[in-house]
Amino acid sequence: MGNAGLADVFISYTGRDWGWASWLDFILREAGYTTKVQGYDFMVGQSFVNAMDEALKQSRLVACLLSPAYLDSRWCGEEWQAALVKEKLLPLRIAECDLDGLLAPRAYLDLVGVAEAEEARER
């Protein structure tokens, strides 16, 4: 499975949050959006840095799944910062975490404590 060319949304996540990433990918595809997701679209043996660069450049928005693990990740930091610079940042808070620095003033979609899948989908 893979997406060639431009995608509507690149989903930026850390491995610990794979459940959220795969859920969001399903919801977006079901709604008719095209996505890029590392877990599906990056090929074994290809340069990770190059694949990430291409995914960020070829996506209209970057959905960043904010959690403590995400904020602690160097690579995820590079991803949200690149999205911010290109005005593609779509932050979604999926776990309790403190947003500081450049993320502090950003509005985000808050999914913390949303137990029902339908409510999360609506948001």
PDB file of C-alpha atoms in Angstrom:
ATOM      1  CA  MET A   1       0.000   0.000   0.000  1.00  0.00           C
ATOM      2  CA  GLY A   2       1.399   3.437  -0.805  1.00  0.00           C
ATOM      3  CA  ASN A   3       0.443   6.896  -1.946  1.00  0.00           C
ATOM      4  CA  ALA A   4       2.259   8.444  -4.871  1.00  0.00           C
ATOM      5  CA  GLY A   5       2.332  12.214  -5.259  1.00  0.00           C
ATOM      6  CA  LEU A   6       0.471  14.853  -3.311  1.00  0.00           C
ATOM      7  CA  ALA A   7      -1.526  13.842  -0.239  1.00  0.00           C
ATOM      8  CA  ASP A   8      -4.065  15.811   1.747  1.00  0.00           C
ATOM      9  CA  VAL A   9      -2.592  14.883   5.145  1.00  0.00           C
ATOM     10  CA  PHE A  10       0.707  13.512   6.395  1.00  0.00           C
ATOM     11  CA  ILE A  11       0.211  11.934   9.832  1.00  0.00           C
ATOM     12  CA  SER A  12       3.167  12.693  12.109  1.00  0.00           C
ATOM     13  CA  TYR A  13       3.357  10.404  15.138  1.00  0.00           C
ATOM     14  CA  THR A  14       5.727   8.478  17.344  1.00  0.00           C
ATOM     15  CA  GLY A  15       5.714   4.685  17.480  1.00  0.00           C
ATOM     16  CA  ARG A  16       4.019   4.630  20.898  1.00  0.00           C
ATOM     17  CA  ASP A  17       1.032   6.395  19.346  1.00  0.00           C
ATOM     18  CA  TRP A  18       0.610   4.049  16.377  1.00  0.00           C
ATOM     19  CA  GLY A  19      -2.961   3.195  17.464  1.00  0.00           C
ATOM     20  CA  TRP A  20      -4.001   6.836  17.163  1.00  0.00           C
ATOM     21  CA  ALA A  21      -2.144   7.232  13.854  1.00  0.00           C
ATOM     22  CA  SER A  22      -3.804   4.208  12.265  1.00  0.00           C
ATOM     23  CA  TRP A  23      -7.219   5.297  13.613  1.00  0.00           C
ATOM     24  CA  LEU A  24      -6.804   8.815  12.187  1.00  0.00           C
ATOM     25  CA  ASP A  25      -5.622   7.391   8.870  1.00  0.00           C
ATOM     26  CA  PHE A  26      -8.746   5.209   8.681  1.00  0.00           C
ATOM     27  CA  ILE A  27     -11.070   8.118   9.555  1.00  0.00           C
ATOM     28  CA  LEU A  28      -9.475  10.453   7.008  1.00  0.00           C
ATOM     29  CA  ARG A  29      -9.486   7.882   4.207  1.00  0.00           C
ATOM     30  CA  GLU A  30     -13.091   6.986   4.993  1.00  0.00           C
ATOM     31  CA  ALA A  31     -13.936  10.695   4.591  1.00  0.00           C
ATOM     32  CA  GLY A  32     -12.247  10.760   1.171  1.00  0.00           C
ATOM     33  CA  TYR A  33      -8.903  12.335   2.063  1.00  0.00           C
ATOM     34  CA  THR A  34      -5.565  10.998   0.868  1.00  0.00           C
ATOM     35  CA  THR A  35      -2.929  10.370   3.512  1.00  0.00           C
ATOM     36  CA  LYS A  36       0.725   9.574   3.981  1.00  0.00           C
ATOM     37  CA  VAL A  37       1.700   7.461   6.985  1.00  0.00           C
ATOM     38  CA  GLN A  38       5.181   6.206   7.759  1.00  0.00           C
ATOM     39  CA  GLY A  39       3.873   2.787   8.786  1.00  0.00           C
ATOM     40  CA  TYR A  40       2.289   2.220   5.369  1.00  0.00           C
ATOM     41  CA  ASP A  41       4.038   4.463   2.887  1.00  0.00           C
ATOM     42  CA  PHE A  42       7.747   4.266   3.698  1.00  0.00           C
ATOM     43  CA  MET A  43       9.485   1.419   1.925  1.00  0.00           C
ATOM     44  CA  VAL A  44      11.953  -0.889   3.655  1.00  0.00           C
ATOM     45  CA  GLY A  45      15.494   0.006   2.628  1.00  0.00           C
ATOM     46  CA  GLN A  46      14.779   3.573   1.536  1.00  0.00           C
ATOM     47  CA  SER A  47      16.331   6.548   3.289  1.00  0.00           C
ATOM     48  CA  PHE A  48      14.112   7.469   6.245  1.00  0.00           C
ATOM     49  CA  VAL A  49      15.194  11.119   6.163  1.00  0.00           C
ATOM     50  CA  ASN A  50      14.530  11.401   2.424  1.00  0.00           C
ATOM     51  CA  ALA A  51      11.147   9.675   2.748  1.00  0.00           C
ATOM     52  CA  MET A  52      10.167  12.014   5.593  1.00  0.00           C
ATOM     53  CA  ASP A  53      11.285  15.070   3.633  1.00  0.00           C
ATOM     54  CA  GLU A  54       9.248  14.002   0.596  1.00  0.00           C
ATOM     55  CA  ALA A  55       6.171  13.221   2.712  1.00  0.00           C
ATOM     56  CA  LEU A  56       6.313  16.631   4.374  1.00  0.00           C
ATOM     57  CA  LYS A  57       6.777  18.424   1.046  1.00  0.00           C
ATOM     58  CA  GLN A  58       4.061  16.454  -0.744  1.00  0.00           C
ATOM     59  CA  SER A  59       1.302  16.893   1.838  1.00  0.00           C
ATOM     60  CA  ARG A  60      -1.118  19.790   2.148  1.00  0.00           C
ATOM     61  CA  LEU A  61      -1.371  19.437   5.960  1.00  0.00           C
ATOM     62  CA  VAL A  62       0.666  17.705   8.666  1.00  0.00           C
ATOM     63  CA  ALA A  63      -1.446  16.228  11.454  1.00  0.00           C
ATOM     64  CA  CYS A  64       0.835  16.084  14.499  1.00  0.00           C
ATOM     65  CA  LEU A  65      -0.353  13.676  17.199  1.00  0.00           C
ATOM     66  CA  LEU A  66       0.797  15.474  20.344  1.00  0.00           C
ATOM     67  CA  SER A  67       1.685  13.318  23.355  1.00  0.00           C
ATOM     68  CA  PRO A  68       4.575  13.259  25.837  1.00  0.00           C
ATOM     69  CA  ALA A  69       6.368  10.663  23.677  1.00  0.00           C
ATOM     70  CA  TYR A  70       5.843  12.798  20.570  1.00  0.00           C
ATOM     71  CA  LEU A  71       7.191  15.916  22.261  1.00  0.00           C
ATOM     72  CA  ASP A  72      10.253  13.972  23.519  1.00  0.00           C
ATOM     73  CA  SER A  73      11.098  12.699  20.034  1.00  0.00           C
ATOM     74  CA  ARG A  74      13.801  14.545  18.117  1.00  0.00           C
ATOM     75  CA  TRP A  75      12.379  13.381  14.768  1.00  0.00           C
ATOM     76  CA  CYS A  76       8.832  14.396  15.636  1.00  0.00           C
ATOM     77  CA  GLY A  77      10.148  17.802  16.697  1.00  0.00           C
ATOM     78  CA  GLU A  78      11.704  18.218  13.263  1.00  0.00           C
ATOM     79  CA  GLU A  79       8.403  17.227  11.646  1.00  0.00           C
ATOM     80  CA  TRP A  80       6.159  19.670  13.517  1.00  0.00           C
ATOM     81  CA  GLN A  81       8.703  22.464  13.117  1.00  0.00           C
ATOM     82  CA  ALA A  82       8.881  21.902   9.348  1.00  0.00           C
ATOM     83  CA  ALA A  83       5.070  21.885   9.216  1.00  0.00           C
ATOM     84  CA  LEU A  84       4.920  25.119  11.211  1.00  0.00           C
ATOM     85  CA  VAL A  85       7.361  26.886   8.892  1.00  0.00           C
ATOM     86  CA  LYS A  86       5.372  25.798   5.822  1.00  0.00           C
ATOM     87  CA  GLU A  87       2.037  26.739   7.493  1.00  0.00           C
ATOM     88  CA  LYS A  88       0.822  23.132   7.260  1.00  0.00           C
ATOM     89  CA  LEU A  89       0.620  22.396  11.001  1.00  0.00           C
ATOM     90  CA  LEU A  90      -2.553  20.649  12.219  1.00  0.00           C
ATOM     91  CA  PRO A  91      -1.942  19.788  15.903  1.00  0.00           C
ATOM     92  CA  LEU A  92      -4.087  17.154  17.600  1.00  0.00           C
ATOM     93  CA  ARG A  93      -3.519  16.588  21.315  1.00  0.00           C
ATOM     94  CA  ILE A  94      -4.043  12.896  22.036  1.00  0.00           C
ATOM     95  CA  ALA A  95      -2.599  12.726  25.576  1.00  0.00           C
ATOM     96  CA  GLU A  96      -2.070  15.080  28.504  1.00  0.00           C
ATOM     97  CA  CYS A  97       1.067  17.077  27.732  1.00  0.00           C
ATOM     98  CA  ASP A  98       2.381  20.569  28.288  1.00  0.00           C
ATOM     99  CA  LEU A  99       2.801  22.608  25.140  1.00  0.00           C
ATOM    100  CA  ASP A 100       5.467  25.248  25.423  1.00  0.00           C
ATOM    101  CA  GLY A 101       7.697  27.262  23.149  1.00  0.00           C
ATOM    102  CA  LEU A 102       6.357  27.663  19.625  1.00  0.00           C
ATOM    103  CA  LEU A 103       3.551  25.160  20.246  1.00  0.00           C
ATOM    104  CA  ALA A 104       2.158  27.000  23.292  1.00  0.00           C
ATOM    105  CA  PRO A 105       0.147  29.666  21.426  1.00  0.00           C
ATOM    106  CA  ARG A 106      -1.147  27.254  18.760  1.00  0.00           C
ATOM    107  CA  ALA A 107      -4.755  26.174  18.782  1.00  0.00           C
ATOM    108  CA  TYR A 108      -5.109  22.409  18.674  1.00  0.00           C
ATOM    109  CA  LEU A 109      -7.841  19.824  18.380  1.00  0.00           C
ATOM    110  CA  ASP A 110      -8.108  18.227  21.815  1.00  0.00           C
ATOM    111  CA  LEU A 111      -8.883  14.496  21.846  1.00  0.00           C
ATOM    112  CA  VAL A 112      -7.715  13.928  25.431  1.00  0.00           C
ATOM    113  CA  GLY A 113     -10.332  12.095  27.455  1.00  0.00           C
ATOM    114  CA  VAL A 114     -12.586  11.454  24.476  1.00  0.00           C
ATOM    115  CA  ALA A 115     -13.661   7.899  25.170  1.00  0.00           C
ATOM    116  CA  GLU A 116     -16.172   7.426  22.412  1.00  0.00           C
ATOM    117  CA  ALA A 117     -14.835   6.859  18.909  1.00  0.00           C
ATOM    118  CA  GLU A 118     -17.841   8.662  17.440  1.00  0.00           C
ATOM    119  CA  GLU A 119     -17.169  11.801  19.500  1.00  0.00           C
ATOM    120  CA  ALA A 120     -13.517  11.776  18.445  1.00  0.00           C
ATOM    121  CA  ARG A 121     -14.579  11.346  14.816  1.00  0.00           C
ATOM    122  CA  GLU A 122     -16.920  14.346  15.097  1.00  0.00           C
ATOM    123  CA  ARG A 123     -14.179  16.549  16.497  1.00  0.00           C
TER     124      ARG A 123
END
